[in-house]
Amino acid sequence: MVFPKGFTLDGYKELLNHANIWIGYKNTILYTAVGTAIGLAVNLSAAYALSRKDLFGRKAITLFFIFTMFFNGGLIPTFLTIRDFGLYDTFLVMVLPFAVGVFDIIVARTFFQNSIPADLWEAAQIDGCGNLRYYLLIVLPLSKAIISVLALWIAVGHWNSYFNALIYLNDKDLYPLQLVLRNILITNQMQSNMGTGEAAEIAMRLANLLRYSVIIISTIPIMCVYPFVQKYFNQGVMIGAVKQ
Amino acid sequence: MRSGQSGVDIQRAFRRIGRNWGLYLLLLPAVVLLLLFTYIPMYGVIIAFKDYSPVLGITGSPWAGFKHFEKFFQSYQFELTIKNTLYISLYSFATFPIPIIFALLVNQMRQNWFRRFFQTVTYMPHFISTVVLVGLMLILLSPGNGLIGNLFRLFGAEAPNLMGSAGWFSSVYVWSDVWQQTGWNSIIFLAALSAVDPSLYEAAKVDGASRWQNIWNIDLPMLMPTAITLLILRVGGLLGVGFEKAYLMQNNLNITGSEVISTYVYKVGLLSAQYSFSSAVNLFNTVINFILLIMVNRISRKYSEQSLW
């Protein structure tokens, strides 16, 4: 029993009978896609602005961001705020309120400071290029490394998280994959070990196969993304994370 | 005279903002989101000092002083949750050097393909979700039909119920974390090591230094600034065992070892709707962490000239 024996696809066949898994899968893909797009847009823009030494009030604005890393209202006040804004149990709550990642902003800011030469902005300014055009047409195309790394971080975060869904969602049709997985892998685990006889044995075997199958189908996609981004995980990007 | 002076200052400030208005536009989305969903809840934390009623709202609810804090300090969960949280934190804190040692070892690998393969294999667990990790642990560590159960039976012994005992909880929690995050957490140290000036190694070679001497005298000092920064951050989170994994690993059998502050806050707050009491517990936790962070940062600045700000 320590070594595997035989080969079967029964677990995957069993998957097809569980509609909620596929609803969860679809939801997670949507949350990840939209959430990553929003997260990238919000955090990269803020990071670039903060990387500019000529930004008036830079220190105060940086403090405004950093402070939230160490102090926050906590679970209940945040929950009440979200509910008061009418975001409870909506698609939006999964992608918008927690889009700001201060750590991501710091890493990206350091990247911009170190790899976009300041002369470039001066040259562009002389040519009559404004801040926004410069950011979109010059800075971003030069920043593929940091964009890839942040995209990976944010996407993995969305794909794997269940906390926000647990707190802010009630409607089962909005459940992301991880919450469905929680029911299959954890909540039902306790109950499935009961019963005896052949029928119970078969049911248990099938339940276990189902567990292995959902683990595979939920984990493979996010692992497949990593090799494409790996080449960017070199010193340049990571060292900025803790230095300053 | 003075007001004229400040008028000029304000004008100058406006001119500087106006010149870079595009940058403020770029900042706007992040600032608005933080204001709405982080700073407004920070104000909402006053319900910890009130008797919150949904009808009256945050501002309208009557003040209650420190009632909820006192209730928490006197409840038996106070000792239990603080003890568990601290114990698991310190336990996990003790594993802090593992990624550093790991990075030093990987840095010694000379075969490039092997090094890359080794790194990829050890990063991969980081991408597994907490739900899947805990699900896997339940399957593998089950004393009945899990890997552990079968292994013990092979030697004719009775397997311990690792996922269902209060005593084992902290070990399972911490070592599964080590398994999942060591490779990933070493990235930052490897990055610092790759910044070592090669001429240092050459000079050491000329002086006849051994590998161990290289590691001890060149690599390790190179890692210190990064390690100290991360250490400060770790201490700041000393009273914060993450909710996600602890809650998933929790069951009736291990509850006395697995109830930490964050899971307790969730249960009394959202499951039994004691909003004010739960906020008070949460605030207590946050304040302690904040004080710890400031203290450690100050000590570090004094003794190692390293600090977060």
Tab-separated table of N, CA, C and O in Angstrom, chain A residues 1 42 45-46 48-49 52 54-56 64-65 67-68 70-71 73-83 85 87 97 100 131-132 135 153 156 160 162-163 166-167 178 181-182 185-186 189 204 212 215 218 222-223 226 230 233 235 238-239 242, chain B residues 13 16-17 20 22-27 30 33-34 36-42 45 47 52 120 123-124 127-129 131-132 134 136 138-139 145 150 184 187-188 192 194 226 230 233 243-244 247-248 266 269-270 275 278-279 282 286 290 293:
chain	number	residue	atom	x	y	z
A	1	MET	N	0.820	-1.225	0.000
A	1	MET	CA	0.000	0.000	0.000
A	1	MET	C	0.846	1.264	0.000
A	1	MET	O	0.346	2.374	-0.085
A	42	VAL	N	-3.440	48.779	-11.436
A	42	VAL	CA	-3.416	49.631	-10.249
A	42	VAL	C	-2.003	49.711	-9.644
A	42	VAL	O	-1.491	50.803	-9.369
A	45	SER	N	0.929	51.280	-11.994
A	45	SER	CA	0.802	52.731	-12.140
A	45	SER	C	1.287	53.434	-10.876
A	45	SER	O	2.079	54.385	-10.941
A	46	ALA	N	0.797	52.953	-9.728
A	46	ALA	CA	1.194	53.578	-8.471
A	46	ALA	C	2.697	53.454	-8.268
A	46	ALA	O	3.370	54.408	-7.858
A	48	TYR	N	5.034	53.200	-10.490
A	48	TYR	CA	5.811	54.091	-11.353
A	48	TYR	C	5.796	55.516	-10.801
A	48	TYR	O	6.842	56.170	-10.700
A	49	ALA	N	4.612	55.982	-10.425
A	49	ALA	CA	4.520	57.346	-9.896
A	49	ALA	C	5.440	57.502	-8.682
A	49	ALA	O	6.149	58.500	-8.543
A	52	ARG	N	9.267	58.064	-9.159
A	52	ARG	CA	9.784	59.325	-9.699
A	52	ARG	C	10.196	60.264	-8.561
A	52	ARG	O	9.394	60.626	-7.712
A	54	ASP	N	10.864	63.319	-8.665
A	54	ASP	CA	10.300	64.681	-8.733
A	54	ASP	C	8.821	64.712	-8.385
A	54	ASP	O	8.143	65.709	-8.607
A	55	LEU	N	8.303	63.594	-7.816
A	55	LEU	CA	6.904	63.576	-7.390
A	55	LEU	C	6.780	64.370	-6.096
A	55	LEU	O	7.374	64.014	-5.077
A	56	PHE	N	5.986	65.405	-6.120
A	56	PHE	CA	5.825	66.238	-4.933
A	56	PHE	C	5.004	65.476	-3.890
A	56	PHE	O	3.961	64.913	-4.193
A	64	PHE	N	1.703	56.648	3.339
A	64	PHE	CA	0.279	56.308	3.232
A	64	PHE	C	0.106	54.855	2.789
A	64	PHE	O	-0.767	54.138	3.277
A	65	PHE	N	0.967	54.422	1.875
A	65	PHE	CA	0.906	53.035	1.400
A	65	PHE	C	1.487	52.065	2.428
A	65	PHE	O	0.869	51.066	2.781
A	67	PHE	N	2.035	52.222	5.576
A	67	PHE	CA	1.334	52.104	6.859
A	67	PHE	C	0.328	50.948	6.844
A	67	PHE	O	0.180	50.228	7.837
A	68	THR	N	-0.304	50.745	5.697
A	68	THR	CA	-1.334	49.702	5.625
A	68	THR	C	-0.742	48.299	5.717
A	68	THR	O	-1.466	47.337	5.924
A	70	PHE	N	1.280	47.411	8.048
A	70	PHE	CA	1.477	47.087	9.458
A	70	PHE	C	0.250	47.332	10.316
A	70	PHE	O	0.171	46.894	11.440
A	71	PHE	N	-0.680	48.064	9.775
A	71	PHE	CA	-1.861	48.356	10.569
A	71	PHE	C	-3.098	48.280	9.685
A	71	PHE	O	-3.089	48.768	8.567
A	73	GLY	N	-7.732	47.674	9.855
A	73	GLY	CA	-8.926	47.669	10.705
A	73	GLY	C	-9.284	46.295	11.221
A	73	GLY	O	-9.991	46.151	12.201
A	74	GLY	N	-8.832	45.263	10.533
A	74	GLY	CA	-9.176	43.919	10.953
A	74	GLY	C	-10.403	43.383	10.238
A	74	GLY	O	-11.081	44.093	9.489
A	75	LEU	N	-10.679	42.137	10.514
A	75	LEU	CA	-11.700	41.400	9.772
A	75	LEU	C	-13.083	42.051	9.808
A	75	LEU	O	-13.677	42.334	8.769
A	76	ILE	N	-13.587	42.309	11.014
A	76	ILE	CA	-14.979	42.738	11.121
A	76	ILE	C	-15.214	44.146	10.541
A	76	ILE	O	-16.105	44.327	9.713
A	77	PRO	N	-14.410	45.150	10.921
A	77	PRO	CA	-14.623	46.454	10.310
A	77	PRO	C	-14.519	46.426	8.778
A	77	PRO	O	-15.294	47.097	8.095
A	78	THR	N	-13.600	45.616	8.254
A	78	THR	CA	-13.494	45.514	6.797
A	78	THR	C	-14.752	44.861	6.228
A	78	THR	O	-15.320	45.329	5.229
A	79	PHE	N	-15.206	43.824	6.894
A	79	PHE	CA	-16.424	43.140	6.451
A	79	PHE	C	-17.620	44.093	6.441
A	79	PHE	O	-18.380	44.154	5.470
A	80	LEU	N	-17.754	44.869	7.521
A	80	LEU	CA	-18.893	45.804	7.602
A	80	LEU	C	-18.806	46.861	6.507
A	80	LEU	O	-19.814	47.235	5.918
A	81	THR	N	-17.583	47.336	6.242
A	81	THR	CA	-17.411	48.344	5.196
A	81	THR	C	-17.825	47.786	3.833
A	81	THR	O	-18.580	48.424	3.089
A	82	ILE	N	-17.336	46.576	3.532
A	82	ILE	CA	-17.674	45.947	2.249
A	82	ILE	C	-19.186	45.781	2.129
A	82	ILE	O	-19.779	46.052	1.084
A	83	ARG	N	-19.817	45.369	3.229
A	83	ARG	CA	-21.256	45.160	3.186
A	83	ARG	C	-22.002	46.479	2.994
A	83	ARG	O	-22.944	46.555	2.216
A	85	PHE	N	-21.005	49.023	1.435
A	85	PHE	CA	-20.850	49.479	0.052
A	85	PHE	C	-21.663	48.624	-0.920
A	85	PHE	O	-21.614	48.835	-2.121
A	87	LEU	N	-21.152	45.501	-1.636
A	87	LEU	CA	-20.308	44.606	-2.425
A	87	LEU	C	-20.395	43.158	-1.963
A	87	LEU	O	-19.856	42.267	-2.603
A	97	PRO	N	-11.742	45.239	-4.259
A	97	PRO	CA	-11.356	45.908	-3.004
A	97	PRO	C	-9.935	45.625	-2.549
A	97	PRO	O	-9.293	46.482	-1.960
A	100	VAL	N	-4.983	46.347	-4.307
A	100	VAL	CA	-3.718	47.026	-4.027
A	100	VAL	C	-2.807	46.092	-3.230
A	100	VAL	O	-3.176	45.598	-2.175
A	131	ASN	N	3.608	62.779	-19.062
A	131	ASN	CA	3.825	61.673	-18.140
A	131	ASN	C	3.093	60.394	-18.535
A	131	ASN	O	3.664	59.305	-18.490
A	132	LEU	N	1.817	60.542	-18.878
A	132	LEU	CA	1.027	59.350	-19.153
A	132	LEU	C	1.518	58.625	-20.394
A	132	LEU	O	1.660	57.417	-20.418
A	135	TYR	N	4.761	56.904	-19.682
A	135	TYR	CA	4.564	55.687	-18.893
A	135	TYR	C	4.056	54.541	-19.766
A	135	TYR	O	4.576	53.426	-19.734
A	153	TRP	N	2.613	36.584	-9.508
A	153	TRP	CA	2.253	36.680	-8.087
A	153	TRP	C	0.761	36.885	-7.900
A	153	TRP	O	0.115	36.199	-7.118
A	156	VAL	N	-1.367	33.831	-9.127
A	156	VAL	CA	-1.295	32.709	-8.189
A	156	VAL	C	-2.132	33.017	-6.950
A	156	VAL	O	-2.865	32.165	-6.445
A	160	ASN	N	-5.324	30.672	-5.923
A	160	ASN	CA	-5.221	29.835	-4.730
A	160	ASN	C	-6.009	30.323	-3.516
A	160	ASN	O	-6.102	29.617	-2.529
A	162	TYR	N	-8.858	31.339	-0.835
A	162	TYR	CA	-10.233	30.985	-0.515
A	162	TYR	C	-10.794	31.899	0.562
A	162	TYR	O	-11.986	31.956	0.788
A	163	PHE	N	-9.902	32.662	1.210
A	163	PHE	CA	-10.312	33.475	2.351
A	163	PHE	C	-11.403	34.495	1.985
A	163	PHE	O	-12.461	34.522	2.609
A	166	LEU	N	-14.650	32.908	1.268
A	166	LEU	CA	-15.275	32.394	2.487
A	166	LEU	C	-15.986	33.500	3.251
A	166	LEU	O	-17.072	33.321	3.789
A	167	ILE	N	-15.358	34.683	3.284
A	167	ILE	CA	-15.909	35.783	4.061
A	167	ILE	C	-17.010	36.523	3.295
A	167	ILE	O	-18.035	36.867	3.859
A	178	GLN	N	-11.359	26.972	-5.152
A	178	GLN	CA	-10.762	26.595	-3.873
A	178	GLN	C	-11.815	26.321	-2.795
A	178	GLN	O	-11.611	25.485	-1.921
A	181	LEU	N	-13.211	22.992	-3.543
A	181	LEU	CA	-12.199	22.017	-3.147
A	181	LEU	C	-12.215	21.788	-1.648
A	181	LEU	O	-12.033	20.685	-1.171
A	182	ARG	N	-12.407	22.870	-0.922
A	182	ARG	CA	-12.415	22.766	0.530
A	182	ARG	C	-13.492	21.777	0.975
A	182	ARG	O	-13.276	20.955	1.842
A	185	LEU	N	-12.223	18.185	-0.259
A	185	LEU	CA	-10.995	17.662	0.328
A	185	LEU	C	-11.002	17.645	1.844
A	185	LEU	O	-10.394	16.789	2.459
A	186	ILE	N	-11.650	18.622	2.442
A	186	ILE	CA	-11.493	18.776	3.884
A	186	ILE	C	-12.781	18.514	4.654
A	186	ILE	O	-12.837	17.646	5.512
A	189	GLN	N	-13.963	15.008	4.264
A	189	GLN	CA	-12.977	13.985	4.634
A	189	GLN	C	-13.359	13.285	5.931
A	189	GLN	O	-13.245	12.086	6.063
A	204	MET	N	-15.755	4.733	-0.802
A	204	MET	CA	-14.584	5.413	-0.252
A	204	MET	C	-13.461	5.487	-1.280
A	204	MET	O	-12.781	6.499	-1.411
A	212	TYR	N	-7.918	12.919	-5.455
A	212	TYR	CA	-6.652	13.023	-6.189
A	212	TYR	C	-6.857	13.773	-7.508
A	212	TYR	O	-6.047	14.607	-7.894
A	215	ILE	N	-7.232	17.495	-7.078
A	215	ILE	CA	-5.946	18.100	-6.729
A	215	ILE	C	-5.145	18.351	-8.003
A	215	ILE	O	-4.593	19.434	-8.213
A	218	SER	N	-6.714	21.087	-10.361
A	218	SER	CA	-6.695	22.457	-9.834
A	218	SER	C	-5.274	22.996	-9.742
A	218	SER	O	-5.069	24.207	-9.731
A	222	ILE	N	-1.749	26.283	-12.764
A	222	ILE	CA	-0.934	27.362	-12.214
A	222	ILE	C	0.541	26.980	-12.233
A	222	ILE	O	1.413	27.825	-12.392
A	223	MET	N	0.822	25.687	-12.135
A	223	MET	CA	2.213	25.256	-12.208
A	223	MET	C	2.759	25.395	-13.626
A	223	MET	O	3.956	25.577	-13.823
A	226	TYR	N	4.406	28.871	-14.397
A	226	TYR	CA	5.672	29.256	-13.780
A	226	TYR	C	6.898	29.205	-14.686
A	226	TYR	O	7.654	30.177	-14.740
A	230	GLN	N	9.910	32.002	-15.177
A	230	GLN	CA	11.103	31.696	-14.398
A	230	GLN	C	12.306	32.553	-14.774
A	230	GLN	O	13.047	33.009	-13.910
A	233	PHE	N	12.974	35.654	-12.882
A	233	PHE	CA	13.261	35.639	-11.453
A	233	PHE	C	14.753	35.769	-11.182
A	233	PHE	O	15.303	35.085	-10.348
A	235	GLN	N	18.294	38.063	-10.322
A	235	GLN	CA	18.637	38.993	-9.246
A	235	GLN	C	17.944	40.340	-9.366
A	235	GLN	O	17.417	40.873	-8.413
A	238	MET	N	14.355	40.422	-7.857
A	238	MET	CA	14.138	40.012	-6.484
A	238	MET	C	14.907	40.840	-5.460
A	238	MET	O	14.438	41.056	-4.360
A	239	ILE	N	16.077	41.272	-5.838
A	239	ILE	CA	16.898	41.971	-4.855
A	239	ILE	C	16.189	43.228	-4.378
A	239	ILE	O	16.330	43.643	-3.233
A	242	VAL	N	13.640	43.531	-0.801
A	242	VAL	CA	13.910	43.922	0.571
A	242	VAL	C	14.850	45.105	0.684
A	242	VAL	O	14.805	45.834	1.660
B	13	ALA	N	3.745	74.729	-4.457
B	13	ALA	CA	3.368	73.315	-4.371
B	13	ALA	C	2.391	72.960	-5.487
B	13	ALA	O	2.554	71.941	-6.167
B	16	ARG	N	4.111	72.574	-8.702
B	16	ARG	CA	4.860	71.313	-8.835
B	16	ARG	C	3.924	70.136	-9.056
B	16	ARG	O	4.240	69.206	-9.784
B	17	ILE	N	2.756	70.171	-8.411
B	17	ILE	CA	1.786	69.094	-8.624
B	17	ILE	C	1.236	69.179	-10.049
B	17	ILE	O	1.145	68.181	-10.753
B	20	ASN	N	3.245	67.719	-12.886
B	20	ASN	CA	3.251	66.259	-12.983
B	20	ASN	C	1.865	65.672	-12.752
B	20	ASN	O	1.729	64.599	-12.183
B	22	GLY	N	-0.061	64.027	-14.391
B	22	GLY	CA	-0.215	62.659	-14.896
B	22	GLY	C	0.154	61.621	-13.850
B	22	GLY	O	-0.501	60.585	-13.718
B	23	LEU	N	1.213	61.938	-13.069
B	23	LEU	CA	1.653	60.993	-12.042
B	23	LEU	C	0.579	60.814	-10.975
B	23	LEU	O	0.360	59.715	-10.467
B	24	TYR	N	-0.102	61.906	-10.626
B	24	TYR	CA	-1.154	61.808	-9.607
B	24	TYR	C	-2.337	61.006	-10.130
B	24	TYR	O	-2.994	60.287	-9.383
B	25	LEU	N	-2.566	61.116	-11.427
B	25	LEU	CA	-3.624	60.328	-12.042
B	25	LEU	C	-3.288	58.836	-11.940
B	25	LEU	O	-4.153	57.998	-11.689
B	26	LEU	N	-1.990	58.518	-12.109
B	26	LEU	CA	-1.557	57.121	-12.006
B	26	LEU	C	-1.715	56.597	-10.578
B	26	LEU	O	-1.988	55.420	-10.356
B	27	LEU	N	-1.525	57.495	-9.612
B	27	LEU	CA	-1.638	57.091	-8.210
B	27	LEU	C	-3.090	56.934	-7.770
B	27	LEU	O	-3.384	56.189	-6.829
B	30	ALA	N	-5.026	53.406	-6.872
B	30	ALA	CA	-4.523	52.722	-5.685
B	30	ALA	C	-4.900	53.488	-4.422
B	30	ALA	O	-5.312	52.899	-3.421
B	33	LEU	N	-8.660	53.054	-3.676
B	33	LEU	CA	-8.959	51.718	-3.157
B	33	LEU	C	-8.503	51.568	-1.710
B	33	LEU	O	-9.217	51.012	-0.885
B	34	LEU	N	-7.315	52.084	-1.408
B	34	LEU	CA	-6.827	51.985	-0.028
B	34	LEU	C	-7.698	52.798	0.919
B	34	LEU	O	-8.006	52.360	2.030
B	36	LEU	N	-10.882	53.572	0.591
B	36	LEU	CA	-12.190	52.950	0.766
B	36	LEU	C	-12.124	51.662	1.571
B	36	LEU	O	-12.940	51.425	2.447
B	37	PHE	N	-11.137	50.808	1.268
B	37	PHE	CA	-11.189	49.455	1.815
B	37	PHE	C	-10.147	49.166	2.889
B	37	PHE	O	-10.113	48.086	3.433
B	38	THR	N	-9.281	50.125	3.169
B	38	THR	CA	-8.332	49.918	4.264
B	38	THR	C	-8.437	51.031	5.304
B	38	THR	O	-8.485	50.766	6.492
B	39	TYR	N	-8.490	52.280	4.842
B	39	TYR	CA	-8.531	53.370	5.814
B	39	TYR	C	-9.915	53.556	6.436
B	39	TYR	O	-10.018	53.849	7.622
B	40	ILE	N	-10.965	53.378	5.669
B	40	ILE	CA	-12.301	53.461	6.269
B	40	ILE	C	-12.487	52.361	7.324
B	40	ILE	O	-12.927	52.644	8.438
B	41	PRO	N	-12.099	51.100	7.026
B	41	PRO	CA	-12.166	50.085	8.096
B	41	PRO	C	-11.292	50.425	9.300
B	41	PRO	O	-11.627	50.044	10.421
B	42	MET	N	-10.190	51.149	9.100
B	42	MET	CA	-9.375	51.549	10.251
B	42	MET	C	-10.173	52.449	11.175
B	42	MET	O	-10.087	52.352	12.392
B	45	VAL	N	-12.688	50.553	13.258
B	45	VAL	CA	-12.182	49.778	14.379
B	45	VAL	C	-12.687	50.337	15.713
B	45	VAL	O	-12.637	49.656	16.734
B	47	ILE	N	-15.507	50.357	16.646
B	47	ILE	CA	-16.586	49.511	17.198
B	47	ILE	C	-16.052	48.583	18.276
B	47	ILE	O	-16.814	48.007	19.045
B	52	TYR	N	-21.727	47.524	19.173
B	52	TYR	CA	-22.211	47.703	17.803
B	52	TYR	C	-23.597	47.102	17.611
B	52	TYR	O	-23.861	45.966	17.997
B	120	THR	N	13.824	24.556	-9.404
B	120	THR	CA	12.448	24.447	-9.887
B	120	THR	C	11.662	23.455	-9.029
B	120	THR	O	10.534	23.732	-8.621
B	123	TYR	N	10.844	25.039	-5.700
B	123	TYR	CA	9.903	26.176	-5.721
B	123	TYR	C	8.478	25.693	-5.868
B	123	TYR	O	7.551	26.331	-5.398
B	124	MET	N	8.307	24.578	-6.591
B	124	MET	CA	6.971	24.154	-7.004
B	124	MET	C	5.936	24.090	-5.870
B	124	MET	O	4.816	24.539	-6.053
B	127	PHE	N	3.441	26.879	-5.123
B	127	PHE	CA	2.288	27.174	-5.975
B	127	PHE	C	1.062	26.334	-5.630
B	127	PHE	O	0.008	26.502	-6.227
B	128	ILE	N	1.214	25.429	-4.696
B	128	ILE	CA	0.066	24.630	-4.261
B	128	ILE	C	-0.778	25.473	-3.311
B	128	ILE	O	-0.253	26.129	-2.418
B	129	SER	N	-2.083	25.451	-3.495
B	129	SER	CA	-2.931	26.275	-2.625
B	129	SER	C	-3.017	25.650	-1.233
B	129	SER	O	-2.776	24.458	-1.053
B	131	VAL	N	-5.624	25.077	0.473
B	131	VAL	CA	-6.680	24.061	0.521
B	131	VAL	C	-6.140	22.711	0.057
B	131	VAL	O	-6.345	21.683	0.712
B	132	VAL	N	-5.424	22.723	-1.061
B	132	VAL	CA	-4.887	21.474	-1.591
B	132	VAL	C	-3.833	20.903	-0.645
B	132	VAL	O	-3.798	19.703	-0.395
B	134	VAL	N	-3.588	21.225	2.644
B	134	VAL	CA	-4.219	20.608	3.810
B	134	VAL	C	-4.962	19.339	3.394
B	134	VAL	O	-4.930	18.329	4.099
B	136	LEU	N	-4.093	17.329	0.980
B	136	LEU	CA	-3.046	16.320	0.810
B	136	LEU	C	-2.584	15.766	2.146
B	136	LEU	O	-2.385	14.569	2.305
B	138	LEU	N	-4.283	15.635	4.896
B	138	LEU	CA	-5.317	14.771	5.465
B	138	LEU	C	-5.243	13.378	4.857
B	138	LEU	O	-5.416	12.375	5.539
B	139	ILE	N	-4.968	13.322	3.536
B	139	ILE	CA	-4.898	12.027	2.865
B	139	ILE	C	-3.644	11.268	3.293
B	139	ILE	O	-3.709	10.119	3.707
B	145	ASN	N	-5.777	4.901	6.386
B	145	ASN	CA	-5.354	4.404	5.085
B	145	ASN	C	-4.362	5.346	4.395
B	145	ASN	O	-4.136	5.258	3.199
B	150	ASN	N	0.058	3.396	6.622
B	150	ASN	CA	0.578	2.189	5.992
B	150	ASN	C	2.032	1.940	6.358
B	150	ASN	O	2.442	0.804	6.550
B	184	TRP	N	11.147	28.629	-2.063
B	184	TRP	CA	10.702	29.944	-2.473
B	184	TRP	C	11.370	31.048	-1.644
B	184	TRP	O	11.855	32.046	-2.190
B	187	ILE	N	14.903	32.266	-2.542
B	187	ILE	CA	15.173	33.055	-3.759
B	187	ILE	C	15.855	34.360	-3.416
B	187	ILE	O	16.852	34.768	-4.022
B	188	ILE	N	15.323	35.020	-2.390
B	188	ILE	CA	15.793	36.350	-2.055
B	188	ILE	C	17.247	36.296	-1.565
B	188	ILE	O	18.046	37.174	-1.855
B	192	ALA	N	20.784	37.816	-3.271
B	192	ALA	CA	21.812	38.569	-2.562
B	192	ALA	C	23.187	37.932	-2.786
B	192	ALA	O	24.192	38.632	-2.950
B	194	SER	N	24.154	36.277	-5.400
B	194	SER	CA	24.636	36.466	-6.764
B	194	SER	C	25.249	37.847	-6.937
B	194	SER	O	25.900	38.129	-7.938
B	226	THR	N	19.810	41.397	4.301
B	226	THR	CA	18.529	40.823	3.886
B	226	THR	C	17.901	40.051	5.043
B	226	THR	O	16.710	40.197	5.338
B	230	LEU	N	14.262	40.826	6.948
B	230	LEU	CA	13.182	39.831	7.012
B	230	LEU	C	12.868	39.439	8.448
B	230	LEU	O	11.723	39.190	8.798
B	233	LEU	N	10.632	41.974	10.067
B	233	LEU	CA	9.258	41.797	9.610
B	233	LEU	C	8.613	40.585	10.281
B	233	LEU	O	7.434	40.606	10.624
B	243	PHE	N	-4.621	32.925	9.207
B	243	PHE	CA	-5.924	32.288	9.357
B	243	PHE	C	-6.075	31.080	8.443
B	243	PHE	O	-6.523	30.021	8.859
B	244	GLU	N	-5.678	31.250	7.185
B	244	GLU	CA	-6.069	30.297	6.139
B	244	GLU	C	-5.736	28.848	6.479
B	244	GLU	O	-6.586	27.975	6.415
B	247	TYR	N	-7.151	27.500	10.066
B	247	TYR	CA	-8.588	27.222	10.048
B	247	TYR	C	-8.886	25.922	9.313
B	247	TYR	O	-9.732	25.136	9.731
B	248	LEU	N	-8.180	25.695	8.201
B	248	LEU	CA	-8.416	24.475	7.435
B	248	LEU	C	-7.965	23.230	8.191
B	248	LEU	O	-8.541	22.164	8.065
B	266	TYR	N	-12.424	35.126	13.705
B	266	TYR	CA	-13.376	34.759	12.654
B	266	TYR	C	-14.621	34.106	13.254
B	266	TYR	O	-15.745	34.460	12.914
B	269	GLY	N	-16.565	36.540	15.504
B	269	GLY	CA	-17.008	37.694	14.723
B	269	GLY	C	-18.061	37.324	13.705
B	269	GLY	O	-19.196	37.781	13.770
B	270	LEU	N	-17.690	36.470	12.756
B	270	LEU	CA	-18.604	36.232	11.653
B	270	LEU	C	-19.565	35.092	11.917
B	270	LEU	O	-20.719	35.153	11.514
B	275	TYR	N	-19.739	41.313	16.738
B	275	TYR	CA	-18.867	42.200	15.970
B	275	TYR	C	-17.894	42.989	16.844
B	275	TYR	O	-16.704	43.051	16.566
B	278	SER	N	-15.240	40.712	18.721
B	278	SER	CA	-14.264	40.194	17.771
B	278	SER	C	-13.281	41.289	17.335
B	278	SER	O	-12.073	41.050	17.232
B	279	SER	N	-13.809	42.497	17.096
B	279	SER	CA	-12.936	43.609	16.692
B	279	SER	C	-11.944	43.946	17.789
B	279	SER	O	-10.795	44.300	17.518
B	282	ASN	N	-9.193	41.411	17.751
B	282	ASN	CA	-8.366	41.685	16.575
B	282	ASN	C	-7.474	42.903	16.796
B	282	ASN	O	-6.274	42.888	16.480
B	286	THR	N	-3.403	43.353	16.665
B	286	THR	CA	-2.726	44.281	15.764
B	286	THR	C	-1.808	45.228	16.528
B	286	THR	O	-0.674	45.486	16.113
B	290	PHE	N	2.198	45.698	16.208
B	290	PHE	CA	2.725	46.995	15.813
B	290	PHE	C	3.807	47.450	16.797
B	290	PHE	O	4.880	47.914	16.398
B	293	LEU	N	6.949	45.402	16.307
B	293	LEU	CA	7.666	45.815	15.103
B	293	LEU	C	8.503	47.055	15.368
B	293	LEU	O	9.689	47.127	15.009
